[in-house]
Amino acid sequence: MHTEIKIEPATLRDAQALLDIYSPYVTNTAITFEYEVPSLEEFRQRIANVLNRYPWLVARVQGKIAGYAYASPFKARAAYDWAVETSIYVRQGMTRQGVGKALHQALENSLKKQNILNMNACIAFPRTDDDPYLTRNSVDFHAHLGYTMAGHFHCCGYKGGRWYDMVWMEKAIGPHQVPPRPVEPFSSTTL
């Protein structure tokens, strides 16, 4: 049986559901290097800040939020305007059901409409194959979606009593013409 996944822009009303998805990644994994679960108000502000310029999308399965994806600035300087950093989180217990792939495809399509050219993913990377807090699943997921390895940083994050590496993966999603087309603001009507 195929589950229908509906993708739509996040709203501030979704903040608690999105925080509920994110919290176990903070407390139980090294997928995020954040140590403390953010407050609801802080998380709501993060969503608002992203939506000022970029997409923050949610995936709904049978009306319940199953995951989310968003883009944020790669770097603050103007020359980086055509590159973003992407993040995707899927509700635990709902992975490997197409939610992440559907979110990524919608995010990529939306970013293309904004004239974004580069999607970059900063991914925590375990130093051993038997790490209890982190696997290489995210690297494999991004490679499957067409990302390539761009950089590997060693022992740059410490969480849960161990050191972790960080890798950057990248995917070009548009032609790098000179001059580039201006970046358009995100509009929920272009999804």
PDB file of C-alpha atoms in Angstrom:
ATOM      1  CA  MET A   1       0.000   0.000   0.000  1.00  0.00           C
ATOM      2  CA  HIS A   2       1.370   3.411  -1.004  1.00  0.00           C
ATOM      3  CA  THR A   3       1.084   6.175   1.567  1.00  0.00           C
ATOM      4  CA  GLU A   4       0.178   9.606   0.233  1.00  0.00           C
ATOM      5  CA  ILE A   5       2.625  12.302   1.318  1.00  0.00           C
ATOM      6  CA  LYS A   6       1.406  15.888   1.140  1.00  0.00           C
ATOM      7  CA  ILE A   7       4.055  18.634   1.100  1.00  0.00           C
ATOM      8  CA  GLU A   8       3.161  22.177   2.127  1.00  0.00           C
ATOM      9  CA  PRO A   9       4.839  25.250   3.605  1.00  0.00           C
ATOM     10  CA  ALA A  10       5.275  25.247   7.363  1.00  0.00           C
ATOM     11  CA  THR A  11       3.460  27.818   9.463  1.00  0.00           C
ATOM     12  CA  LEU A  12       4.250  29.066  12.934  1.00  0.00           C
ATOM     13  CA  ARG A  13       1.298  26.975  14.145  1.00  0.00           C
ATOM     14  CA  ASP A  14       3.337  23.880  13.198  1.00  0.00           C
ATOM     15  CA  ALA A  15       6.184  24.790  15.555  1.00  0.00           C
ATOM     16  CA  GLN A  16       5.279  22.360  18.355  1.00  0.00           C
ATOM     17  CA  ALA A  17       4.843  19.403  15.985  1.00  0.00           C
ATOM     18  CA  LEU A  18       8.156  20.216  14.296  1.00  0.00           C
ATOM     19  CA  LEU A  19       9.930  20.606  17.619  1.00  0.00           C
ATOM     20  CA  ASP A  20       8.515  17.224  18.670  1.00  0.00           C
ATOM     21  CA  ILE A  21      10.184  15.695  15.597  1.00  0.00           C
ATOM     22  CA  TYR A  22      13.481  17.497  16.215  1.00  0.00           C
ATOM     23  CA  SER A  23      13.807  16.937  19.982  1.00  0.00           C
ATOM     24  CA  PRO A  24      14.758  13.219  19.904  1.00  0.00           C
ATOM     25  CA  TYR A  25      17.512  14.024  17.406  1.00  0.00           C
ATOM     26  CA  VAL A  26      18.974  16.459  19.947  1.00  0.00           C
ATOM     27  CA  THR A  27      18.626  14.241  23.011  1.00  0.00           C
ATOM     28  CA  ASN A  28      19.299  10.776  21.567  1.00  0.00           C
ATOM     29  CA  THR A  29      21.601  11.185  18.552  1.00  0.00           C
ATOM     30  CA  ALA A  30      24.629  12.987  17.174  1.00  0.00           C
ATOM     31  CA  ILE A  31      22.740  13.857  13.976  1.00  0.00           C
ATOM     32  CA  THR A  32      22.510  17.416  15.247  1.00  0.00           C
ATOM     33  CA  PHE A  33      25.322  18.891  17.277  1.00  0.00           C
ATOM     34  CA  GLU A  34      22.885  20.934  19.326  1.00  0.00           C
ATOM     35  CA  TYR A  35      23.121  19.917  23.000  1.00  0.00           C
ATOM     36  CA  GLU A  36      19.870  21.359  24.379  1.00  0.00           C
ATOM     37  CA  VAL A  37      16.383  21.136  22.896  1.00  0.00           C
ATOM     38  CA  PRO A  38      15.379  24.675  21.931  1.00  0.00           C
ATOM     39  CA  SER A  39      12.355  26.268  23.542  1.00  0.00           C
ATOM     40  CA  LEU A  40       9.135  26.426  21.575  1.00  0.00           C
ATOM     41  CA  GLU A  41       9.511  30.196  21.200  1.00  0.00           C
ATOM     42  CA  GLU A  42      13.081  29.852  19.909  1.00  0.00           C
ATOM     43  CA  PHE A  43      12.005  27.174  17.434  1.00  0.00           C
ATOM     44  CA  ARG A  44       9.080  29.308  16.291  1.00  0.00           C
ATOM     45  CA  GLN A  45      11.552  32.165  15.688  1.00  0.00           C
ATOM     46  CA  ARG A  46      13.807  29.858  13.645  1.00  0.00           C
ATOM     47  CA  ILE A  47      10.876  28.989  11.398  1.00  0.00           C
ATOM     48  CA  ALA A  48       9.929  32.659  10.987  1.00  0.00           C
ATOM     49  CA  ASN A  49      13.521  33.621  10.145  1.00  0.00           C
ATOM     50  CA  VAL A  50      13.791  30.941   7.458  1.00  0.00           C
ATOM     51  CA  LEU A  51      10.413  31.789   5.925  1.00  0.00           C
ATOM     52  CA  ASN A  52      11.522  35.403   5.450  1.00  0.00           C
ATOM     53  CA  ARG A  53      13.626  34.209   2.522  1.00  0.00           C
ATOM     54  CA  TYR A  54      13.619  30.433   2.066  1.00  0.00           C
ATOM     55  CA  PRO A  55      11.228  27.482   2.129  1.00  0.00           C
ATOM     56  CA  TRP A  56      10.466  25.548   5.295  1.00  0.00           C
ATOM     57  CA  LEU A  57       8.310  22.620   4.194  1.00  0.00           C
ATOM     58  CA  VAL A  58       6.365  19.982   6.087  1.00  0.00           C
ATOM     59  CA  ALA A  59       5.311  16.524   4.960  1.00  0.00           C
ATOM     60  CA  ARG A  60       1.927  15.285   6.112  1.00  0.00           C
ATOM     61  CA  VAL A  61       0.912  11.642   6.126  1.00  0.00           C
ATOM     62  CA  GLN A  62      -2.748  11.065   6.962  1.00  0.00           C
ATOM     63  CA  GLY A  63      -2.919  14.639   8.253  1.00  0.00           C
ATOM     64  CA  LYS A  64      -0.021  14.243  10.706  1.00  0.00           C
ATOM     65  CA  ILE A  65       3.312  15.983  10.211  1.00  0.00           C
ATOM     66  CA  ALA A  66       5.827  13.255   9.386  1.00  0.00           C
ATOM     67  CA  GLY A  67       8.865  15.407   8.681  1.00  0.00           C
ATOM     68  CA  TYR A  68      10.190  18.741   7.582  1.00  0.00           C
ATOM     69  CA  ALA A  69      12.881  20.284   5.401  1.00  0.00           C
ATOM     70  CA  TYR A  70      14.212  23.782   5.062  1.00  0.00           C
ATOM     71  CA  ALA A  71      16.969  25.864   3.513  1.00  0.00           C
ATOM     72  CA  SER A  72      19.087  28.477   5.229  1.00  0.00           C
ATOM     73  CA  PRO A  73      21.927  30.725   4.087  1.00  0.00           C
ATOM     74  CA  PHE A  74      25.142  28.897   3.261  1.00  0.00           C
ATOM     75  CA  LYS A  75      27.086  31.985   4.383  1.00  0.00           C
ATOM     76  CA  ALA A  76      25.973  35.541   5.123  1.00  0.00           C
ATOM     77  CA  ARG A  77      27.999  37.411   2.473  1.00  0.00           C
ATOM     78  CA  ALA A  78      26.306  38.468  -0.765  1.00  0.00           C
ATOM     79  CA  ALA A  79      28.492  36.362  -3.067  1.00  0.00           C
ATOM     80  CA  TYR A  80      27.005  33.233  -1.466  1.00  0.00           C
ATOM     81  CA  ASP A  81      23.381  34.191  -2.242  1.00  0.00           C
ATOM     82  CA  TRP A  82      22.977  31.375  -4.792  1.00  0.00           C
ATOM     83  CA  ALA A  83      23.960  28.660  -2.301  1.00  0.00           C
ATOM     84  CA  VAL A  84      21.961  27.307   0.634  1.00  0.00           C
ATOM     85  CA  GLU A  85      22.419  24.804   3.424  1.00  0.00           C
ATOM     86  CA  THR A  86      19.649  22.225   3.618  1.00  0.00           C
ATOM     87  CA  SER A  87      18.219  20.322   6.582  1.00  0.00           C
ATOM     88  CA  ILE A  88      15.765  17.423   6.637  1.00  0.00           C
ATOM     89  CA  TYR A  89      14.265  15.685   9.665  1.00  0.00           C
ATOM     90  CA  VAL A  90      11.784  12.808   9.557  1.00  0.00           C
ATOM     91  CA  ARG A  91       9.704  11.690  12.524  1.00  0.00           C
ATOM     92  CA  GLN A  92      11.347   8.681  14.134  1.00  0.00           C
ATOM     93  CA  GLY A  93       9.504   5.522  13.124  1.00  0.00           C
ATOM     94  CA  MET A  94       8.573   7.049   9.745  1.00  0.00           C
ATOM     95  CA  THR A  95      11.960   6.888   8.034  1.00  0.00           C
ATOM     96  CA  ARG A  96      12.468   4.850   4.852  1.00  0.00           C
ATOM     97  CA  GLN A  97       8.883   5.487   3.741  1.00  0.00           C
ATOM     98  CA  GLY A  98       9.619   8.159   1.127  1.00  0.00           C
ATOM     99  CA  VAL A  99       9.023  11.149   3.408  1.00  0.00           C
ATOM    100  CA  GLY A 100      12.603  12.462   3.207  1.00  0.00           C
ATOM    101  CA  LYS A 101      12.781  11.988  -0.548  1.00  0.00           C
ATOM    102  CA  ALA A 102       9.446  13.767  -1.081  1.00  0.00           C
ATOM    103  CA  LEU A 103      10.549  16.645   1.144  1.00  0.00           C
ATOM    104  CA  HIS A 104      13.878  16.968  -0.635  1.00  0.00           C
ATOM    105  CA  GLN A 105      12.291  16.967  -4.093  1.00  0.00           C
ATOM    106  CA  ALA A 106       9.828  19.686  -3.089  1.00  0.00           C
ATOM    107  CA  LEU A 107      12.615  21.699  -1.460  1.00  0.00           C
ATOM    108  CA  GLU A 108      14.807  21.403  -4.551  1.00  0.00           C
ATOM    109  CA  ASN A 109      11.949  22.432  -6.855  1.00  0.00           C
ATOM    110  CA  SER A 110      11.156  25.433  -4.689  1.00  0.00           C
ATOM    111  CA  LEU A 111      14.794  26.522  -4.540  1.00  0.00           C
ATOM    112  CA  LYS A 112      15.107  26.255  -8.324  1.00  0.00           C
ATOM    113  CA  LYS A 113      12.170  28.666  -8.645  1.00  0.00           C
ATOM    114  CA  GLN A 114      14.099  31.092  -6.419  1.00  0.00           C
ATOM    115  CA  ASN A 115      17.143  30.793  -8.758  1.00  0.00           C
ATOM    116  CA  ILE A 116      19.229  29.056  -6.097  1.00  0.00           C
ATOM    117  CA  LEU A 117      22.033  27.071  -7.773  1.00  0.00           C
ATOM    118  CA  ASN A 118      23.757  25.062  -5.039  1.00  0.00           C
ATOM    119  CA  MET A 119      22.301  22.870  -2.292  1.00  0.00           C
ATOM    120  CA  ASN A 120      24.815  22.073   0.465  1.00  0.00           C
ATOM    121  CA  ALA A 121      24.353  19.592   3.285  1.00  0.00           C
ATOM    122  CA  CYS A 122      26.454  19.638   6.450  1.00  0.00           C
ATOM    123  CA  ILE A 123      26.287  16.092   7.836  1.00  0.00           C
ATOM    124  CA  ALA A 124      27.599  14.595  11.068  1.00  0.00           C
ATOM    125  CA  PHE A 125      29.773  11.593  10.283  1.00  0.00           C
ATOM    126  CA  PRO A 126      30.658   8.737  12.684  1.00  0.00           C
ATOM    127  CA  ARG A 127      34.281   7.778  13.190  1.00  0.00           C
ATOM    128  CA  THR A 128      33.357   4.077  13.557  1.00  0.00           C
ATOM    129  CA  ASP A 129      30.782   1.794  11.943  1.00  0.00           C
ATOM    130  CA  ASP A 130      29.279   0.776  15.285  1.00  0.00           C
ATOM    131  CA  ASP A 131      28.514   4.199  16.757  1.00  0.00           C
ATOM    132  CA  PRO A 132      25.314   3.984  18.869  1.00  0.00           C
ATOM    133  CA  TYR A 133      24.329   7.619  18.196  1.00  0.00           C
ATOM    134  CA  LEU A 134      25.059   8.068  14.497  1.00  0.00           C
ATOM    135  CA  THR A 135      25.100   6.088  11.255  1.00  0.00           C
ATOM    136  CA  ARG A 136      26.129   7.005   7.721  1.00  0.00           C
ATOM    137  CA  ASN A 137      22.498   6.874   6.548  1.00  0.00           C
ATOM    138  CA  SER A 138      22.331  10.621   5.891  1.00  0.00           C
ATOM    139  CA  VAL A 139      25.414  10.492   3.659  1.00  0.00           C
ATOM    140  CA  ASP A 140      23.903   7.579   1.738  1.00  0.00           C
ATOM    141  CA  PHE A 141      20.550   9.401   1.470  1.00  0.00           C
ATOM    142  CA  HIS A 142      22.165  12.524   0.025  1.00  0.00           C
ATOM    143  CA  ALA A 143      24.370  10.522  -2.377  1.00  0.00           C
ATOM    144  CA  HIS A 144      21.231   8.754  -3.645  1.00  0.00           C
ATOM    145  CA  LEU A 145      19.712  12.180  -4.368  1.00  0.00           C
ATOM    146  CA  GLY A 146      22.708  13.273  -6.451  1.00  0.00           C
ATOM    147  CA  TYR A 147      24.935  14.984  -3.895  1.00  0.00           C
ATOM    148  CA  THR A 148      28.686  14.536  -4.052  1.00  0.00           C
ATOM    149  CA  MET A 149      31.253  14.790  -1.285  1.00  0.00           C
ATOM    150  CA  ALA A 150      32.775  18.274  -1.042  1.00  0.00           C
ATOM    151  CA  GLY A 151      34.739  18.142   2.206  1.00  0.00           C
ATOM    152  CA  HIS A 152      35.536  16.064   5.284  1.00  0.00           C
ATOM    153  CA  PHE A 153      36.448  17.647   8.617  1.00  0.00           C
ATOM    154  CA  HIS A 154      37.884  15.438  11.337  1.00  0.00           C
ATOM    155  CA  CYS A 155      37.020  15.442  15.056  1.00  0.00           C
ATOM    156  CA  CYS A 156      35.262  18.794  14.816  1.00  0.00           C
ATOM    157  CA  GLY A 157      32.195  17.985  16.930  1.00  0.00           C
ATOM    158  CA  TYR A 158      31.981  16.549  20.436  1.00  0.00           C
ATOM    159  CA  LYS A 159      28.710  15.103  21.686  1.00  0.00           C
ATOM    160  CA  GLY A 160      27.692  12.192  23.887  1.00  0.00           C
ATOM    161  CA  GLY A 161      31.216  11.574  25.130  1.00  0.00           C
ATOM    162  CA  ARG A 162      32.800  11.093  21.724  1.00  0.00           C
ATOM    163  CA  TRP A 163      34.267  13.010  18.800  1.00  0.00           C
ATOM    164  CA  TYR A 164      32.541  13.203  15.438  1.00  0.00           C
ATOM    165  CA  ASP A 165      33.597  14.188  11.968  1.00  0.00           C
ATOM    166  CA  MET A 166      31.586  16.487   9.727  1.00  0.00           C
ATOM    167  CA  VAL A 167      31.201  16.172   5.969  1.00  0.00           C
ATOM    168  CA  TRP A 168      29.867  18.630   3.440  1.00  0.00           C
ATOM    169  CA  MET A 169      27.999  17.336   0.415  1.00  0.00           C
ATOM    170  CA  GLU A 170      26.842  19.460  -2.498  1.00  0.00           C
ATOM    171  CA  LYS A 171      24.416  19.336  -5.403  1.00  0.00           C
ATOM    172  CA  ALA A 172      24.242  21.832  -8.259  1.00  0.00           C
ATOM    173  CA  ILE A 173      20.609  22.421  -9.247  1.00  0.00           C
ATOM    174  CA  GLY A 174      20.998  25.067 -11.948  1.00  0.00           C
ATOM    175  CA  PRO A 175      23.403  26.488 -14.515  1.00  0.00           C
ATOM    176  CA  HIS A 176      26.074  28.841 -13.210  1.00  0.00           C
ATOM    177  CA  GLN A 177      25.653  31.564 -15.811  1.00  0.00           C
ATOM    178  CA  VAL A 178      27.360  34.961 -15.768  1.00  0.00           C
ATOM    179  CA  PRO A 179      25.781  37.026 -14.433  1.00  0.00           C
ATOM    180  CA  PRO A 180      23.456  34.787 -12.393  1.00  0.00           C
ATOM    181  CA  ARG A 181      19.751  35.479 -12.254  1.00  0.00           C
ATOM    182  CA  PRO A 182      18.772  37.296  -9.048  1.00  0.00           C
ATOM    183  CA  VAL A 183      17.598  35.191  -6.139  1.00  0.00           C
ATOM    184  CA  GLU A 184      13.850  35.533  -5.621  1.00  0.00           C
ATOM    185  CA  PRO A 185      12.237  35.414  -2.174  1.00  0.00           C
ATOM    186  CA  PHE A 186      10.374  32.260  -1.233  1.00  0.00           C
ATOM    187  CA  SER A 187       6.671  32.308  -1.961  1.00  0.00           C
ATOM    188  CA  SER A 188       4.372  29.590  -0.674  1.00  0.00           C
ATOM    189  CA  THR A 189       2.346  29.969  -3.869  1.00  0.00           C
ATOM    190  CA  THR A 190       5.221  28.606  -5.993  1.00  0.00           C
ATOM    191  CA  LEU A 191       5.244  25.147  -4.418  1.00  0.00           C
TER     192      LEU A 191
END
